Coordinates of C-alpha atoms in Angstrom, one line a residue:
X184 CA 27.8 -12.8 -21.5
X185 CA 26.2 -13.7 -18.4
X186 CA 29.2 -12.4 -16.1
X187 CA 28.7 -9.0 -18.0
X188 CA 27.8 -6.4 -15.6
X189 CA 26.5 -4.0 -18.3
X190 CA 24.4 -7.4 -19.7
X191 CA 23.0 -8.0 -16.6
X192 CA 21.7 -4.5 -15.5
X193 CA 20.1 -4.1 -19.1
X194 CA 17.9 -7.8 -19.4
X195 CA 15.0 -8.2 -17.8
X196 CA 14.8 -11.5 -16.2
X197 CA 12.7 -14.2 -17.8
X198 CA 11.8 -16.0 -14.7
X199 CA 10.2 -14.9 -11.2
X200 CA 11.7 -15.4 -7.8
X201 CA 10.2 -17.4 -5.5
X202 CA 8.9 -14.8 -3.0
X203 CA 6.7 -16.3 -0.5
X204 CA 4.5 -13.1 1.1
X205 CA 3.3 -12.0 4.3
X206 CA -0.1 -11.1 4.1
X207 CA -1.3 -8.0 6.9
X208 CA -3.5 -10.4 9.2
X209 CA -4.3 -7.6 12.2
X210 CA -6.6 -9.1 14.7
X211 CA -8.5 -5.8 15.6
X212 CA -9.7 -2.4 14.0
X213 CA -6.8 -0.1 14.6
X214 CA -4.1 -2.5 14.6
X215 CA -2.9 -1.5 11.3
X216 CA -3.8 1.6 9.1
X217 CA -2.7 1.9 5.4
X218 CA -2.4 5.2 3.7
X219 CA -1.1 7.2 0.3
X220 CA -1.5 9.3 -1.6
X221 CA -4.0 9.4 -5.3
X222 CA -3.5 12.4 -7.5
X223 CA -2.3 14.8 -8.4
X224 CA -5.8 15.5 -10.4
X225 CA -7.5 18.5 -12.2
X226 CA -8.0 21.2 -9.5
X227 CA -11.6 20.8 -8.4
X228 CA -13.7 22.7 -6.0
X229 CA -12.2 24.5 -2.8
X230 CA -8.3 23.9 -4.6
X231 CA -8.1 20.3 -3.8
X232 CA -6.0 18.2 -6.0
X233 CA -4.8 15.4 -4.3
X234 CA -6.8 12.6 -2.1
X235 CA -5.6 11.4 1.1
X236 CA -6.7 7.1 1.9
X237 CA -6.9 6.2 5.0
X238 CA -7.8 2.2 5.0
X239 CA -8.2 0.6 8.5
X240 CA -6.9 -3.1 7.4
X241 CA -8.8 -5.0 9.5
X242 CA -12.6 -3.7 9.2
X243 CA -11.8 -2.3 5.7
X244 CA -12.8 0.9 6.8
X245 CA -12.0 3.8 4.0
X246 CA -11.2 7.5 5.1
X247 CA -11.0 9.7 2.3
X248 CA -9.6 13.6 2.8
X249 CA -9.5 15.4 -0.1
X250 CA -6.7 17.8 -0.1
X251 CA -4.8 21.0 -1.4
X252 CA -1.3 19.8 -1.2
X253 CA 0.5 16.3 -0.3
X254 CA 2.2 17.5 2.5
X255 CA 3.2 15.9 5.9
X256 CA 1.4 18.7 7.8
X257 CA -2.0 18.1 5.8
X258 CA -1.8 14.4 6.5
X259 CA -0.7 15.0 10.2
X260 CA -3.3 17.3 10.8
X261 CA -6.5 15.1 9.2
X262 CA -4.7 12.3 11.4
X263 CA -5.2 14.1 14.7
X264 CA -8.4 16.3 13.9
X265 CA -10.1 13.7 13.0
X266 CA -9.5 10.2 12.1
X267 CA -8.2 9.6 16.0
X268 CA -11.2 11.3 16.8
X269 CA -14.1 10.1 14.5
X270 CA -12.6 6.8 13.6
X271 CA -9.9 5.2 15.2
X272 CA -6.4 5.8 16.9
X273 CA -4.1 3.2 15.1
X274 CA -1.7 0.9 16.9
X275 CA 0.8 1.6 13.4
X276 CA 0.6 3.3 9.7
X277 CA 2.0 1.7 7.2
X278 CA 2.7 4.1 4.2
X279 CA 5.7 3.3 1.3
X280 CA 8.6 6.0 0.7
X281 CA 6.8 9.1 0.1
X282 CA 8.6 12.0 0.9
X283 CA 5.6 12.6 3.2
X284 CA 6.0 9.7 5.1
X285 CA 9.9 10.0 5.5
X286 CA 10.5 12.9 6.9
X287 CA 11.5 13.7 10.5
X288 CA 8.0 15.7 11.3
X289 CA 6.0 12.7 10.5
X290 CA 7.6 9.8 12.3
X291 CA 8.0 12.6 15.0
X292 CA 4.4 13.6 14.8
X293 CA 2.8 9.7 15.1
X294 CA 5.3 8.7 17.9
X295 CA 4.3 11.7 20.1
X296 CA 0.4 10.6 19.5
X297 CA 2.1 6.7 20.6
X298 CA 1.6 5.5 16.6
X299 CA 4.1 3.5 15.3
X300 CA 5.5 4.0 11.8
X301 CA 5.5 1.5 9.3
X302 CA 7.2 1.5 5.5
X303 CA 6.4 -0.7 2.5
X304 CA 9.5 -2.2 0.6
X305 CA 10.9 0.3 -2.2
X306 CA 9.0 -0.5 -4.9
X307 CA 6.6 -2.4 -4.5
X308 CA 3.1 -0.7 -3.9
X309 CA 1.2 -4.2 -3.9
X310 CA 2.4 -5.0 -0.3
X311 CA 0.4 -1.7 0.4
X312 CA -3.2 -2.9 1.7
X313 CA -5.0 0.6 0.3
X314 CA -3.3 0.5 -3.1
X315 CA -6.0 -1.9 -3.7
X316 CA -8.9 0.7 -3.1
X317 CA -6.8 3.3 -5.3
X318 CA -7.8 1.2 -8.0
X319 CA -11.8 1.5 -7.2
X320 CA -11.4 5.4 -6.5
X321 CA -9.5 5.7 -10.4
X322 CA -12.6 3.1 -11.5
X323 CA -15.3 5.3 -10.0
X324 CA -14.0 8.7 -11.3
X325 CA -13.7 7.9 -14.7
X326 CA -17.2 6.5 -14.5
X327 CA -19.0 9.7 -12.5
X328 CA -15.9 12.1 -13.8
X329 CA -15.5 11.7 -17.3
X330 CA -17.3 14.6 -19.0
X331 CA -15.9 17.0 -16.1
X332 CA -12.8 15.9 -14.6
X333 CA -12.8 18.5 -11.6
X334 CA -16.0 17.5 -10.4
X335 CA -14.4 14.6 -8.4
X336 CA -14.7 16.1 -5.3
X337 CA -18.3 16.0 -5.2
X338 CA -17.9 12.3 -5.6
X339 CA -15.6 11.6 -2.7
X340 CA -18.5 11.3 0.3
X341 CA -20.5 9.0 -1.7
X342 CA -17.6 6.8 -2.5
X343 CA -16.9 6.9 0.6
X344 CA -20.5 5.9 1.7
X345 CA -20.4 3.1 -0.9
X346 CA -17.2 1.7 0.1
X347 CA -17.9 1.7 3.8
X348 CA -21.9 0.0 3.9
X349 CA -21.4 -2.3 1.5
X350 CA -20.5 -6.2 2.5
X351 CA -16.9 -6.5 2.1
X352 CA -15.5 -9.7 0.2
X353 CA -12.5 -9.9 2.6
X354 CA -14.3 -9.8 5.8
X355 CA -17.8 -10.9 5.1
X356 CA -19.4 -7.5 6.8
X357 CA -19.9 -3.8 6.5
X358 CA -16.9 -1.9 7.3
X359 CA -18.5 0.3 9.1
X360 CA -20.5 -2.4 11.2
X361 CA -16.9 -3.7 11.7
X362 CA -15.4 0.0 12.8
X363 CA -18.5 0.8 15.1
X364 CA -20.0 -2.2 15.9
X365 CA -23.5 -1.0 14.3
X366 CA -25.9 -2.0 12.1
X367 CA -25.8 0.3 9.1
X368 CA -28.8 1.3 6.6
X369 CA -28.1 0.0 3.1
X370 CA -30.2 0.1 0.2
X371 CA -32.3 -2.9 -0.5
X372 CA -31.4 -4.7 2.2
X373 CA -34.0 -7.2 1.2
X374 CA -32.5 -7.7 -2.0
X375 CA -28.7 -7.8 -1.1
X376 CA -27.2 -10.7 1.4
X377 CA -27.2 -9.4 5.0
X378 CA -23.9 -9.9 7.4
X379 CA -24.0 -12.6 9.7
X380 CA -25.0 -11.0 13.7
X381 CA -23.1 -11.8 16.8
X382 CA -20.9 -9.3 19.2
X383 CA -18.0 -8.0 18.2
X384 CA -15.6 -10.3 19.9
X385 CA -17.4 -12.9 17.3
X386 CA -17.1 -10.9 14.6
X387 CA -13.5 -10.2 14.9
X388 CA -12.9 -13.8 15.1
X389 CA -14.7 -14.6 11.7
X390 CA -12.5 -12.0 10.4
X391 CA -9.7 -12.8 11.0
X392 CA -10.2 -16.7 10.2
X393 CA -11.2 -15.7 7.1
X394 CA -8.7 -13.0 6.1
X395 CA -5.9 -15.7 6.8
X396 CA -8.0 -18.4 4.7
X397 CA -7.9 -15.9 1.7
X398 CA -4.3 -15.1 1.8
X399 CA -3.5 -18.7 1.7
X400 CA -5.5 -19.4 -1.2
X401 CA -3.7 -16.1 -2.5
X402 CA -0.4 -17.6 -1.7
X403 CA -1.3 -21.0 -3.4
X404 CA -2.0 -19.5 -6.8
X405 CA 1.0 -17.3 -6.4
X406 CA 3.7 -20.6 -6.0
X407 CA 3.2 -21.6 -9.4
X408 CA 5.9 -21.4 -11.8
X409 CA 8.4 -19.6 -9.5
X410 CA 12.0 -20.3 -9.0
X411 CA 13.6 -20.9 -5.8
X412 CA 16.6 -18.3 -4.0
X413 CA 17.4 -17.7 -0.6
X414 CA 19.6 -14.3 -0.3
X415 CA 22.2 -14.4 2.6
X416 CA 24.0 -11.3 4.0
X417 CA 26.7 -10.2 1.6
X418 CA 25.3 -11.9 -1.5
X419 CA 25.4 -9.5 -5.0
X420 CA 23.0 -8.1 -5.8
X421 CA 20.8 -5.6 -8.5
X422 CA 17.9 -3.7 -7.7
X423 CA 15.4 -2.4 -9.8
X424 CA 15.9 1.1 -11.0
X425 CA 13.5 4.0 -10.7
X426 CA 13.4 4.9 -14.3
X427 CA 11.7 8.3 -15.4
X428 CA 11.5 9.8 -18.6
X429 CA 12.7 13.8 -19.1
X430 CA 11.2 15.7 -21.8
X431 CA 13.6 18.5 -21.3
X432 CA 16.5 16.3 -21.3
X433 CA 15.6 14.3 -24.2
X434 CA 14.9 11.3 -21.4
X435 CA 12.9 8.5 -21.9
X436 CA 12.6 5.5 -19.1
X437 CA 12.2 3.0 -22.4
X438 CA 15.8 3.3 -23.0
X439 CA 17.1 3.7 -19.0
X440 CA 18.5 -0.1 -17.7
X441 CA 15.8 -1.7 -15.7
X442 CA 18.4 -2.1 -12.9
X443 CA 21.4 -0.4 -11.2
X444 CA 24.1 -1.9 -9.0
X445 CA 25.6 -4.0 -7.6
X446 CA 24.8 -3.6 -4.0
X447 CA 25.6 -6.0 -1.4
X448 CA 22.9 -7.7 1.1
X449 CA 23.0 -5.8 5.0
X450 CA 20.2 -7.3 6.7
X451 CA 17.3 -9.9 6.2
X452 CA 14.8 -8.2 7.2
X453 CA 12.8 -11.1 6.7
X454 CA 12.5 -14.5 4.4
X455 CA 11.0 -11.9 1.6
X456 CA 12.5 -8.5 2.7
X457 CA 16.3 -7.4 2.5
X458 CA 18.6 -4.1 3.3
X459 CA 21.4 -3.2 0.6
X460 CA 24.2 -1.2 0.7
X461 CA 26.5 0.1 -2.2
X462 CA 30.2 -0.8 -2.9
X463 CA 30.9 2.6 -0.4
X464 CA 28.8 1.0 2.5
X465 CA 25.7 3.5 2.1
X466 CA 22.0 2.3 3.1
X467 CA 20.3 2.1 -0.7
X468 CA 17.4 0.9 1.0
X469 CA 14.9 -1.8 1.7
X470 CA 13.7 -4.1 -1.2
X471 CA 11.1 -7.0 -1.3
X472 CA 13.0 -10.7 -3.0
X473 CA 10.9 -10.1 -6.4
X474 CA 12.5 -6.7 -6.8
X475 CA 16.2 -7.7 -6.9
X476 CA 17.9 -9.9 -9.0
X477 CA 21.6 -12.4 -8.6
X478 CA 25.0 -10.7 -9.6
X479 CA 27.3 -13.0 -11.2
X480 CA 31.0 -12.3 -11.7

């Protein structure tokens, strides 16, 4: 049973891989922007119904660009209008496999403005810094949301506000302080800690020391309980499967296996990240360690 290939695309593993991750550790604003996608959402004011993040990974820094369709002109356009202008001209964007983000106009469109393009493994959001902050923009609109849900865009400015002069956890200062090198006004500043003060040479130092101190302890936690395997070009593999249910069809994802294959290993990308290619030598993609799983014959 456990040379089955049917068996083995159909169970769900009961272990984890040892996957040891690379945390984003930029040393300087602009170094390294994230950015997706949140919504679609109810229609609110103007005809916006999707939200486009813009997190600078280093200062924390939040962007948010509420628009009326997810389209690689719309995200292009905010880009060069104004965060380059207003905020900061990134070094490299990092986004996952959007259809946004992989089309010709948009690498085409950042390399002209001298911005590298960056992609996430295939599924696996987590190694994507602003997916964190998706989960505080969901939080705050079903708090300020719930009795009308396409008032949201009214709420956008001030969670931006919020996000951007409060003390980040991460870096131990204001994001904006970080992004501008300024002082900003918060409310009772006599109540809440203040950030520590020095130039911004100092501060980008602290930063960083402490970024990389938190993604070790993130790391340490992570180790335990995980099994050891080290791919190597060729190897079988399975992939996890994007499974989505179809009314229409009579389609649910319950019943769709968890993973397709086999595919063979093309490239280590790195320690954690691999290329695959199918039995016919096509590209199937990128995947991070935790998202494949051994073939046995």
């Amino acid at each position: 049973l456990s040379l089955c290939e049917v068996c083995q695309t159909v169970k769900f593993p009961n272990w984890k891989y040892d996957v040891e991750n690379r945390p984003h550790l930029p040393e300087r604003k602009g170094q390294l922007v994230s950015v997706d996608f949140y919504g679609p959402v109810p229609q609110g004011r103007g005809g916006v119904r999707y939200l486009f993040v813009c997190l600078d990974v280093f200062t924390k820094f939040i962007r948010l660009y509420p628009l009326k369709s997810a389209t690689t002109k719309a995200c292009l356009q905010r880009i060069m209008d104004d965060y380059i202008p207003h905020v900061v001209k990134p070094e490299t964007i990092l986004s996952d496999h959007g259809t946004q983000y992989t089309s010709r106009k948009w690498k085409n469109g950042l390399n002209e403005l001298g911005i590298n393009v960056r992609f996430t493994p295939i599924r696996n959001p987590q190694s994507n810094p602003v997916e964190r902050f998706m989960r505080e923009i969901g939080k705050a609109c079903r708090i300020y949301c719930e009795e009308n849900h396409k008032k949201w865009p009214e709420l956008i400015p001030h969670l931006e506000s919020w996000v951007n002069e409060t003390v980040s956890d991460a870096t131990g200062f204001t994001p904006r302080e970080l992004m501008y090198d300024e002082d900003a006004p918060r409310l009772f500043s006599e109540l809440l800690p203040t950030s520590p003060e020095g130039t911004s040479e100092q501060k980008a130092i602290q930063v960083f020391a402490r970024l990389k101190k938190r993604a070790e302890k993130r790391e340490q936690r992570r180790q335990r309980g995980l099994c050891k395997w080290n791919p190597v070009v060729g190897e079988e593999v399975l992939a996890e499967a994007c499974r989505l249910s179809d009314v229409n069809r009579a389609i649910t994802h319950k019943f769709a296996r968890p993973y397709e294959g086999p595919f063979h290993i093309s490239w280590i990308v790195s320690p954690t990240i691999f290329e695959i290619f199918d039995e016919k030598g096509r590209i199937r993609g990128i995947f991070i360690k935790g998202a494949l799983k051994k073939f046995r014959r």
